[in-house]
């Protein structure tokens, strides 16, 4: 029996670039290079490992985003995913996590799945709530924040390392899994993988195909609104001293002056 | 006055500090009604009442510990249905964000996470958040439904504000999804005796410059002299020198303590993302060009193996 895995990935502005907001207070995607969110690479990696262990598995990577977001899909395909779905629609611009998750959930259902895998958070919004929201929308168990994951005989097991305890989790498929950066180093695409990715199918879907009304998504349709975004003023230059034997003492003096000691 | 649901983080009845901070913020919006779940829930009432909870809704059932997240969502939803609050607030943590997010879907509301401040606005609560590695500060609102907002630790002072704190049992009916993800075993994290990283008032972190697991005791000694939590940069964690649970940064934990001391950390953007909202920032680094010095209130260019022990000794001497 074939195991159908859908991996949700996000195309994000490079964190090392000069990230800015545009006039409508959405993320400016034009001036900074985009890439597959690093935390999603771990999701792709775990999908590949799970597929390797399964008798017969197919990995579909899915993203919601502008034209450029295809680059994130290509990266995942070159790592070894089988096919890709790109949901693109002008009306999606400015969608928040609730709106985006609505689109993802509809697309996952349309694609068909036994297992959905995501990263633990995006590296731009960093909310970390999308996996739980998707599980709620899909009505399947959430097996989230895993540092180890295994799928066997229709059951997913994994380890979740929380603040106060480490938990072993278990759920039956269909299920949603999110993995952390501790789940295992993501592989680099090989030259062969990159060449093969060019021939792999990338489907494009729009809102109409997913039967989503445009007023349910986008800036206007979102569930949250950003009223202002202000660049933090550069910190006023602090005091910097060179240690010539008394560096620790001068630092203690500073801390005492600030009432930390 | 409108009621505001406050989800309580507690360990066997001991309320964690971020919940008390949250009560301070909740009072700006309305009357806090606290929801405490699991073993020891009723024992939370006294301290919650001292900090402004007019009512404490409690429930305990094996489902809360035997299954992941969803039973708590069912309970919070029962509280929501009972109270019809103006907002639902939760202290930000990985699990609480998941609980809040699922509740938001169910009640048709938007969610805002990791707020660093909260105020009443004409169209509902306005949340301040840090964006893009804290290089921006945004103000946002939930525009559909009842706002669900998670708030970062250290975002408000803990203030006494005695209120009734009447304890009421919350009736919870678990849905079909509640038993979807079974917790088959749980191993408590070994306590270091130090404060929890994300809620500590002072964090002392070590990075690549610490140069080995065997040297982290220098960082720990400084932390202990200040009653601080210990953090580590990704470089130090990836090298296996310190546990991942202590990692500060984009792929680790986000902290905003009163004081952050970075030792041997260059200050790459990924690290800055996790600590830039700290109130006072101090760094010790050999490299005068390290980007961390752009952020500091006080920096020492020098060898951490000389500066940190001297600082630790001086703190101990001053504290007597």
Coordinates of C-alpha atoms in Angstrom, one line a residue:
Chain A
X1 CA 0.0 0.0 0.0
X2 CA 1.4 3.3 -1.0
X3 CA 2.3 5.9 1.7
X4 CA 1.3 9.3 0.5
X5 CA 3.4 12.0 2.2
X6 CA 2.8 15.7 1.7
X7 CA 5.5 18.0 2.9
X8 CA 4.5 21.7 3.4
X9 CA 7.4 24.1 2.7
X10 CA 7.7 27.9 2.8
X11 CA 9.7 30.2 0.6
X12 CA 11.2 32.9 2.9
X13 CA 13.3 36.0 2.6
X14 CA 17.0 35.2 3.5
X15 CA 17.5 36.1 7.2
X16 CA 20.9 37.5 6.4
X17 CA 19.5 40.0 4.0
X18 CA 18.1 43.5 4.9
X19 CA 14.5 42.5 5.5
X20 CA 11.9 45.3 5.3
X21 CA 8.1 45.8 5.2
X22 CA 6.4 47.2 2.2
X23 CA 3.8 50.1 2.4
X24 CA 0.9 47.7 3.0
X25 CA 2.9 46.3 6.0
X26 CA 3.5 42.9 4.3
X27 CA 6.9 41.4 3.9
X28 CA 9.0 43.0 1.1
X29 CA 10.0 40.1 -1.1
X30 CA 11.6 42.1 -3.9
X31 CA 14.8 43.4 -2.3
X32 CA 15.9 40.3 -0.5
X33 CA 16.7 36.9 -2.0
X34 CA 14.3 34.1 -1.1
X35 CA 15.0 30.5 -0.3
X36 CA 13.5 27.3 1.1
X37 CA 13.1 27.9 4.8
X38 CA 15.9 26.1 6.5
X39 CA 13.6 24.5 9.1
X40 CA 11.6 23.0 6.3
X41 CA 14.7 21.2 4.9
X42 CA 14.5 19.0 8.0
X43 CA 10.9 18.1 7.1
X44 CA 11.9 17.2 3.6
X45 CA 14.8 15.1 5.0
X46 CA 12.5 13.2 7.4
X47 CA 10.0 12.6 4.6
X48 CA 12.8 11.1 2.5
X49 CA 13.9 8.8 5.3
X50 CA 10.4 7.7 6.1
X51 CA 9.8 7.0 2.3
X52 CA 13.1 5.0 2.2
X53 CA 11.8 2.7 5.0
X54 CA 8.3 2.3 3.4
X55 CA 7.5 -0.4 0.8
X56 CA 6.1 2.2 -1.5
X57 CA 5.9 5.9 -0.8
X58 CA 5.3 9.1 -2.8
X59 CA 6.4 12.5 -1.5
X60 CA 4.6 15.6 -2.7
X61 CA 6.0 19.0 -1.7
X62 CA 3.5 21.8 -1.3
X63 CA 3.9 25.5 -1.0
X64 CA 1.6 28.5 -1.0
X65 CA 3.4 31.6 -2.3
X66 CA 4.3 33.9 -5.2
X67 CA 5.9 32.9 -8.5
X68 CA 9.4 32.7 -6.9
X69 CA 8.3 30.2 -4.4
X70 CA 8.8 27.6 -7.1
X71 CA 12.5 27.8 -6.1
X72 CA 11.7 26.3 -2.7
X73 CA 9.8 23.4 -4.5
X74 CA 12.8 22.8 -6.8
X75 CA 15.1 22.6 -3.9
X76 CA 12.9 20.0 -2.2
X77 CA 12.6 18.1 -5.5
X78 CA 16.3 18.1 -6.0
X79 CA 16.7 16.6 -2.5
X80 CA 14.5 13.7 -3.7
X81 CA 10.8 14.6 -3.4
X82 CA 8.7 13.1 -6.2
X83 CA 6.4 15.9 -7.2
X84 CA 5.3 19.4 -6.3
X85 CA 2.2 21.5 -6.0
X86 CA 2.4 25.3 -6.1
X87 CA -0.7 27.2 -4.9
X88 CA -0.4 30.7 -6.4
X89 CA -3.0 33.4 -6.7
X90 CA -2.8 37.2 -6.7
X91 CA -5.5 37.2 -4.1
X92 CA -3.3 35.4 -1.6
X93 CA -1.0 38.4 -1.1
X94 CA -0.9 39.4 2.6
X95 CA -2.5 36.2 4.0
X96 CA -1.8 35.5 7.6
X97 CA -1.3 32.1 9.3
X98 CA -5.1 31.4 9.5
X99 CA -5.7 32.2 5.8
X100 CA -2.6 30.4 4.6
X101 CA -3.4 27.3 6.7
X102 CA -6.9 27.3 5.1
X103 CA -5.3 27.1 1.7
X104 CA -2.8 24.5 2.7
X105 CA -5.5 22.3 4.3
X106 CA -7.7 22.4 1.2
X107 CA -4.7 21.7 -1.0
X108 CA -3.5 18.7 1.2
X109 CA -7.1 17.3 1.0
X110 CA -7.2 17.7 -2.7
X111 CA -3.8 16.1 -3.1
X112 CA -4.6 13.1 -0.9
X113 CA -2.4 12.1 2.0
X114 CA -1.6 9.6 4.7
X115 CA 1.1 11.8 6.4
X116 CA 1.7 15.5 6.4
X117 CA 5.1 16.7 7.5
X118 CA 6.1 20.3 8.2
X119 CA 9.0 22.1 9.8
X120 CA 8.7 23.4 13.4
X121 CA 8.2 27.0 12.4
X122 CA 9.1 29.3 9.5
X123 CA 12.3 31.3 9.7
X124 CA 10.5 34.6 8.9
X125 CA 7.2 34.7 10.9
X126 CA 8.6 32.2 13.5
X127 CA 5.1 31.6 15.0
X128 CA 5.3 27.8 15.2
X129 CA 1.6 27.4 15.2
X130 CA 0.9 26.3 11.6
X131 CA 1.4 22.5 12.3
X132 CA -1.2 22.5 15.1
X133 CA -3.6 24.6 13.0
X134 CA -3.3 22.2 10.1
X135 CA -3.9 19.2 12.3
X136 CA -7.1 20.9 13.7
X137 CA -8.3 21.8 10.2
X138 CA -7.6 18.4 8.8
X139 CA -9.0 16.6 11.9
X140 CA -6.0 14.3 12.3
X141 CA -3.7 13.7 15.2
X142 CA -0.8 16.2 15.7
X143 CA 2.5 14.6 16.4
X144 CA 4.6 17.8 16.6
X145 CA 8.0 19.1 17.5
X146 CA 9.7 15.8 17.0
X147 CA 13.4 15.3 17.3
X148 CA 13.0 11.7 16.2
X149 CA 10.3 10.2 14.0
X150 CA 9.4 6.8 12.7
X151 CA 6.5 5.4 10.7
X152 CA 5.7 1.7 10.7
X153 CA 2.5 -0.3 10.0
X154 CA 0.4 2.8 9.8
X155 CA 1.6 4.2 13.1
X156 CA 3.8 7.2 13.6
X157 CA 6.0 7.4 16.7
X158 CA 8.4 10.1 17.8
X159 CA 10.2 12.0 20.6
X160 CA 9.1 15.5 21.6
X161 CA 11.7 17.3 23.7
X162 CA 9.8 19.9 25.7
X163 CA 10.9 22.4 28.4
X164 CA 10.1 20.2 31.3
X165 CA 10.1 16.7 29.9
X166 CA 10.9 14.5 26.9
X167 CA 7.8 12.6 25.7
X168 CA 7.4 9.6 23.4
X169 CA 4.3 10.0 21.2
X170 CA 2.2 7.7 19.1
X171 CA -0.6 8.2 16.7
X172 CA -2.3 6.3 13.9
X173 CA -2.2 7.6 10.3
X174 CA -3.4 9.8 8.8
X175 CA -1.5 12.2 10.9
X176 CA 0.4 15.5 10.9
X177 CA 4.1 15.6 12.0
X178 CA 6.3 18.5 12.6
X179 CA 10.1 18.1 13.1
X180 CA 12.7 20.2 14.8
X181 CA 16.3 21.0 13.7
X182 CA 17.4 18.1 15.9
X183 CA 15.7 15.5 13.8
X184 CA 18.7 15.0 11.5
X185 CA 20.9 17.0 9.2
X186 CA 19.2 17.7 5.8
X187 CA 21.0 16.2 2.8
X188 CA 22.5 18.4 0.1
X189 CA 21.0 17.9 -3.4
X190 CA 23.3 15.9 -5.6
X191 CA 24.1 16.9 -9.2
X192 CA 22.0 14.0 -10.3
X193 CA 19.2 15.2 -8.0
X194 CA 19.3 18.7 -9.4
X195 CA 19.1 17.4 -13.0
X196 CA 16.3 15.0 -12.1
X197 CA 14.3 17.7 -10.4
X198 CA 14.0 19.6 -13.6
X199 CA 11.9 16.8 -15.1
X200 CA 9.7 16.3 -12.0
X201 CA 6.1 17.6 -12.3
X202 CA 5.1 20.9 -10.6
X203 CA 1.4 21.5 -10.6
X204 CA 0.0 25.0 -10.2
X205 CA -3.3 25.5 -8.4
X206 CA -5.2 28.7 -7.8
X207 CA -8.0 29.6 -5.3
X208 CA -10.7 28.6 -7.7
X209 CA -9.4 25.1 -8.0
X210 CA -9.4 24.8 -4.2
X211 CA -12.9 26.3 -4.0
X212 CA -11.8 29.1 -1.7
X213 CA -13.3 32.6 -2.0
X214 CA -10.9 35.4 -2.4
X215 CA -12.4 37.2 0.6
X216 CA -11.3 34.3 2.9
X217 CA -7.6 35.1 2.3
X218 CA -5.2 37.9 1.5
X219 CA -4.7 41.1 3.4
X220 CA -8.4 41.9 3.7
X221 CA -9.5 38.4 4.4
X222 CA -7.0 37.6 7.1
X223 CA -7.8 37.1 10.7
X224 CA -5.2 39.5 12.0
X225 CA -4.2 43.0 10.9
X226 CA -0.8 44.8 11.3
X227 CA -1.4 48.4 12.1
X228 CA 2.2 49.6 12.2
X229 CA 5.8 48.4 11.7
X230 CA 8.6 50.5 13.0
X231 CA 12.2 49.9 12.5
X232 CA 13.8 49.8 15.9
X233 CA 16.1 52.7 16.4
X234 CA 19.7 51.5 16.2
X235 CA 20.9 51.0 19.8
X236 CA 22.8 54.0 21.0
X237 CA 26.4 53.0 21.0
X238 CA 27.3 51.2 24.2
X239 CA 30.5 51.5 26.1
X240 CA 33.2 49.2 24.8
X241 CA 36.4 48.7 26.7
X242 CA 39.5 46.7 25.9
X243 CA 40.5 44.2 28.5
X244 CA 43.9 45.1 29.9
X245 CA 43.7 43.0 33.0
X246 CA 40.7 44.7 34.6
X247 CA 37.9 43.9 32.0
X248 CA 36.0 41.7 34.3
X249 CA 36.1 44.2 37.1
X250 CA 34.9 47.1 34.9
X251 CA 32.1 44.9 33.7
X252 CA 31.1 44.2 37.3
X253 CA 31.1 47.9 38.0
X254 CA 28.7 48.5 35.0
X255 CA 26.4 45.7 36.2
X256 CA 26.4 47.1 39.8
X257 CA 25.6 50.5 38.3
X258 CA 22.6 49.0 36.6
X259 CA 21.5 47.3 39.8
X260 CA 22.1 43.8 38.6
X261 CA 24.5 43.0 41.4
Chain B
X1 CA -16.1 44.9 32.7
X2 CA -15.2 42.4 30.0
X3 CA -13.7 39.1 31.1
X4 CA -10.4 37.9 29.8
X5 CA -9.4 34.2 29.8
X6 CA -5.9 33.6 31.1
X7 CA -4.4 30.1 30.5
X8 CA -2.3 29.1 33.5
X9 CA 1.1 27.5 33.2
X10 CA 1.8 25.6 36.4
X11 CA 3.7 22.6 37.6
X12 CA 1.7 20.5 40.1
X13 CA 0.0 23.7 41.3
X14 CA 3.1 25.9 41.4
X15 CA 2.2 28.8 39.0
X16 CA 5.1 29.8 36.7
X17 CA 6.1 33.5 36.6
X18 CA 5.0 34.2 33.0
X19 CA 1.4 33.5 34.0
X20 CA 1.6 36.1 36.8
X21 CA 3.1 38.6 34.3
X22 CA 0.2 37.8 32.0
X23 CA -2.3 38.7 34.7
X24 CA -0.8 42.2 34.8
X25 CA -1.4 42.6 31.1
X26 CA -4.9 41.0 31.3
X27 CA -6.0 43.6 33.8
X28 CA -5.4 46.3 31.1
X29 CA -8.0 44.6 29.0
X30 CA -10.6 43.4 31.5
X31 CA -11.2 41.1 34.4
X32 CA -8.9 38.0 34.4
X33 CA -10.6 34.6 34.6
X34 CA -7.9 32.0 35.0
X35 CA -8.0 28.5 33.5
X36 CA -5.9 25.9 35.3
X37 CA -5.8 22.3 34.1
X38 CA -4.3 19.1 35.4
X39 CA -2.9 17.8 38.7
X40 CA -2.7 20.6 41.3
X41 CA -5.0 22.9 39.3
X42 CA -7.0 24.0 42.4
X43 CA -3.8 24.8 44.3
X44 CA -3.0 27.6 41.8
X45 CA -6.0 29.7 43.0
X46 CA -4.5 31.5 45.9
X47 CA -1.6 33.0 44.0
X48 CA -3.8 33.7 41.0
X49 CA -6.2 35.6 43.2
X50 CA -3.4 37.7 44.7
X51 CA -2.5 38.8 41.2
X52 CA -6.0 39.7 40.0
X53 CA -7.9 36.6 38.9
X54 CA -11.5 37.2 39.8
X55 CA -12.3 33.5 39.0
X56 CA -10.3 30.4 38.6
X57 CA -11.7 27.6 36.5
X58 CA -10.1 24.2 37.2
X59 CA -10.3 20.8 35.7
X60 CA -8.3 17.6 36.1
X61 CA -8.5 14.4 34.1
X62 CA -6.0 11.7 33.0
X63 CA -6.5 12.9 29.4
X64 CA -4.4 16.1 30.1
X65 CA -1.3 14.1 30.7
X66 CA -1.9 10.9 28.7
X67 CA -2.6 12.7 25.3
X68 CA -1.0 15.6 23.5
X69 CA -2.4 19.1 23.5
X70 CA -6.0 18.5 22.2
X71 CA -7.5 17.6 25.6
X72 CA -6.3 21.0 26.9
X73 CA -7.8 22.7 23.8
X74 CA -11.1 21.0 24.6
X75 CA -11.0 22.3 28.2
X76 CA -10.0 25.8 27.1
X77 CA -12.9 25.8 24.6
X78 CA -15.3 24.8 27.5
X79 CA -14.0 27.7 29.5
X80 CA -14.4 30.0 26.4
X81 CA -18.0 28.8 26.0
X82 CA -18.7 29.3 29.7
X83 CA -17.3 32.9 29.9
X84 CA -17.6 34.5 26.4
X85 CA -14.4 36.5 27.0
X86 CA -13.1 39.6 25.3
X87 CA -9.8 37.9 24.7
X88 CA -7.9 34.7 25.4
X89 CA -4.3 35.1 26.6
X90 CA -1.7 32.4 27.0
X91 CA 2.0 32.6 28.1
X92 CA 4.1 31.9 25.0
X93 CA 5.6 28.4 25.1
X94 CA 5.8 25.8 22.3
X95 CA 2.8 23.9 23.8
X96 CA 0.7 26.9 24.7
X97 CA 1.1 28.3 21.2
X98 CA -0.3 25.0 19.9
X99 CA -3.2 25.1 22.4
X100 CA -4.0 28.7 21.5
X101 CA -3.8 28.1 17.8
X102 CA -6.2 25.2 17.8
X103 CA -8.6 27.1 20.0
X104 CA -8.4 30.0 17.5
X105 CA -9.4 27.7 14.6
X106 CA -12.3 26.3 16.6
X107 CA -13.8 29.7 17.6
X108 CA -13.1 31.3 14.2
X109 CA -10.5 33.7 15.5
X110 CA -7.2 35.0 14.6
X111 CA -4.1 34.4 16.6
X112 CA -1.1 36.6 17.5
X113 CA 1.9 34.9 19.1
X114 CA 4.9 36.1 21.1
X115 CA 3.5 39.5 22.0
X116 CA 6.0 41.6 24.0
X117 CA 3.3 44.1 25.2
X118 CA -0.4 44.4 25.2
X119 CA -2.7 47.4 25.5
X120 CA -6.4 48.1 25.1
X121 CA -7.4 49.6 21.8
X122 CA -10.6 50.9 20.2
X123 CA -10.9 47.7 18.1
X124 CA -9.7 45.3 20.8
X125 CA -6.3 44.5 22.3
X126 CA -3.2 45.8 20.4
X127 CA -0.2 43.5 20.6
X128 CA 3.4 44.6 20.2
X129 CA 5.7 42.1 18.5
X130 CA 9.3 41.9 17.4
X131 CA 9.8 41.1 13.7
X132 CA 12.8 40.2 11.5
X133 CA 15.3 39.3 14.3
X134 CA 13.8 42.2 16.4
X135 CA 14.9 44.8 13.9
X136 CA 11.3 45.9 13.6
X137 CA 8.6 46.4 16.2
X138 CA 5.0 45.8 15.0
X139 CA 1.6 46.6 16.4
X140 CA -1.1 44.1 15.5
X141 CA -4.7 43.2 16.2
X142 CA -6.9 40.2 15.7
X143 CA -9.5 41.4 13.2
X144 CA -11.8 38.4 13.2
X145 CA -13.3 36.7 16.2
X146 CA -12.2 36.8 19.8
X147 CA -8.5 37.7 20.0
X148 CA -6.2 34.8 21.0
X149 CA -2.8 36.1 22.0
X150 CA 0.3 34.5 23.4
X151 CA 2.7 36.7 25.3
X152 CA 6.4 36.2 25.8
X153 CA 7.8 35.8 29.3
X154 CA 9.3 39.0 30.8
X155 CA 6.9 41.3 28.9
X156 CA 5.3 42.8 32.0
X157 CA 6.1 43.1 35.7
X158 CA 4.4 40.9 38.3
X159 CA 2.0 43.1 40.3
X160 CA -0.1 42.2 43.3
X161 CA -3.8 43.1 42.7
X162 CA -6.0 41.1 45.1
X163 CA -9.2 39.7 43.7
X164 CA -11.8 37.2 44.6
X165 CA -10.2 34.2 42.9
X166 CA -13.3 32.1 43.3
X167 CA -12.6 28.5 42.3
X168 CA -15.1 26.9 40.0
X169 CA -14.9 23.4 38.5
X170 CA -15.0 23.4 34.8
X171 CA -17.0 20.7 33.1
X172 CA -15.1 19.3 30.1
X173 CA -16.3 17.0 27.4
X174 CA -13.4 15.5 25.4
X175 CA -14.0 15.3 21.7
X176 CA -13.0 12.5 19.3
X177 CA -9.7 14.1 18.5
X178 CA -8.6 14.3 22.1
X179 CA -7.2 10.8 22.2
X180 CA -5.5 11.0 18.8
X181 CA -1.9 11.4 20.0
X182 CA -0.9 9.2 22.9
X183 CA 1.9 10.1 25.2
X184 CA 3.4 6.6 25.7
X185 CA 6.2 7.8 28.1
X186 CA 7.5 10.9 29.7
X187 CA 10.9 11.5 31.1
X188 CA 11.2 14.7 33.2
X189 CA 14.1 16.9 32.3
X190 CA 16.8 16.8 34.9
X191 CA 16.7 20.0 36.9
X192 CA 19.9 22.0 36.9
X193 CA 18.5 24.1 39.8
X194 CA 18.9 27.2 37.5
X195 CA 15.9 29.3 36.2
X196 CA 14.1 28.2 33.1
X197 CA 15.9 29.8 30.1
X198 CA 12.9 31.5 28.5
X199 CA 11.6 33.1 31.7
X200 CA 14.9 34.0 33.4
X201 CA 15.6 37.6 34.4
X202 CA 19.2 37.1 33.5
X203 CA 20.7 34.9 30.9
X204 CA 24.4 34.1 30.5
X205 CA 25.3 32.5 27.2
X206 CA 28.4 30.9 25.7
X207 CA 29.3 30.4 22.1
X208 CA 32.1 29.2 19.8
X209 CA 34.7 31.1 21.9
X210 CA 34.0 28.8 24.9
X211 CA 35.9 26.2 22.8
X212 CA 34.7 23.0 24.3
X213 CA 32.2 21.3 26.6
X214 CA 34.8 21.1 29.3
X215 CA 35.0 24.9 29.5
X216 CA 31.2 25.6 29.9
X217 CA 31.7 25.5 33.7
X218 CA 33.1 29.0 33.4
X219 CA 29.8 30.2 31.9
X220 CA 27.8 28.2 34.5
X221 CA 29.8 29.7 37.3
X222 CA 29.1 33.2 36.1
X223 CA 25.4 32.3 35.7
X224 CA 25.2 30.9 39.2
X225 CA 26.8 34.1 40.7
X226 CA 23.9 36.0 39.2
X227 CA 21.2 33.5 39.7
X228 CA 20.9 33.3 35.9
X229 CA 19.9 30.7 33.3
X230 CA 22.6 29.4 30.9
X231 CA 22.2 29.7 27.2
X232 CA 24.3 28.6 24.2
X233 CA 24.7 29.7 20.6
X234 CA 23.9 27.3 17.8
X235 CA 27.7 26.8 17.1
X236 CA 28.2 25.6 20.7
X237 CA 25.2 23.3 20.6
X238 CA 26.0 21.9 17.1
X239 CA 29.5 21.2 18.4
X240 CA 27.9 19.1 21.2
X241 CA 29.2 21.3 24.0
X242 CA 25.8 22.2 25.5
X243 CA 22.3 20.7 25.2
X244 CA 19.9 21.8 22.5
X245 CA 17.3 22.8 25.1
X246 CA 19.6 25.7 26.0
X247 CA 20.0 27.0 22.5
X248 CA 19.2 30.7 22.0
X249 CA 18.4 31.9 18.5
X250 CA 16.2 31.5 15.5
X251 CA 16.1 27.7 15.6
X252 CA 16.3 27.6 19.4
X253 CA 14.7 29.6 22.1
X254 CA 13.8 33.2 22.1
X255 CA 14.6 35.1 25.3
X256 CA 14.1 38.6 26.5
X257 CA 15.6 38.9 29.9
X258 CA 16.5 42.1 31.8
X259 CA 20.1 41.3 31.3
X260 CA 21.8 39.1 28.6
X261 CA 25.5 38.4 28.8
X262 CA 27.1 36.9 25.6
X263 CA 30.5 35.3 26.0
X264 CA 32.4 34.2 23.0
X265 CA 29.4 34.7 20.7
X266 CA 30.0 36.7 17.5
X267 CA 26.3 37.7 17.1
X268 CA 25.2 36.2 13.8
X269 CA 21.7 37.3 12.7
X270 CA 20.3 33.9 13.7
X271 CA 21.5 34.4 17.3
X272 CA 20.4 38.0 17.4
X273 CA 16.9 36.8 16.4
X274 CA 16.7 35.0 19.7
X275 CA 18.0 37.6 22.1
X276 CA 17.8 41.1 20.6
X277 CA 14.7 42.1 22.7
X278 CA 16.8 41.7 25.9
X279 CA 16.7 44.9 27.9
X280 CA 20.4 45.2 28.7
X281 CA 23.0 43.4 26.6
X282 CA 26.6 42.8 27.5
X283 CA 29.2 40.9 25.5
X284 CA 32.7 39.6 26.0
X285 CA 34.6 38.7 22.8
X286 CA 38.2 38.6 21.6
X287 CA 37.2 40.0 18.2
X288 CA 36.6 43.8 18.4
X289 CA 34.8 43.5 15.0
X290 CA 32.2 40.9 16.2
X291 CA 28.7 42.1 15.2
X292 CA 27.5 41.5 18.8
X293 CA 29.2 44.7 19.8
X294 CA 26.7 46.7 17.7
X295 CA 24.0 45.6 20.1
X296 CA 25.7 46.0 23.5
X297 CA 25.2 48.4 26.3
X298 CA 28.6 47.3 27.6
X299 CA 31.2 45.3 25.8
X300 CA 34.6 44.0 26.8
X301 CA 37.0 43.2 24.0
X302 CA 39.1 40.4 25.6
X303 CA 39.7 36.8 26.3
X304 CA 36.6 35.3 28.0
X305 CA 38.9 32.9 29.9
X306 CA 40.4 35.9 31.7
X307 CA 37.4 38.2 31.8
X308 CA 34.6 35.8 32.8
X309 CA 36.3 34.3 35.9
X310 CA 37.3 37.8 37.0
X311 CA 33.8 39.0 36.6
X312 CA 32.4 36.0 38.5
X313 CA 34.8 36.6 41.4
X314 CA 34.0 40.3 41.5
X315 CA 30.3 39.6 41.6
X316 CA 30.7 37.1 44.4
X317 CA 32.9 39.6 46.3
X318 CA 30.3 42.4 45.9
X319 CA 27.5 40.1 46.9
X320 CA 29.6 39.1 49.9

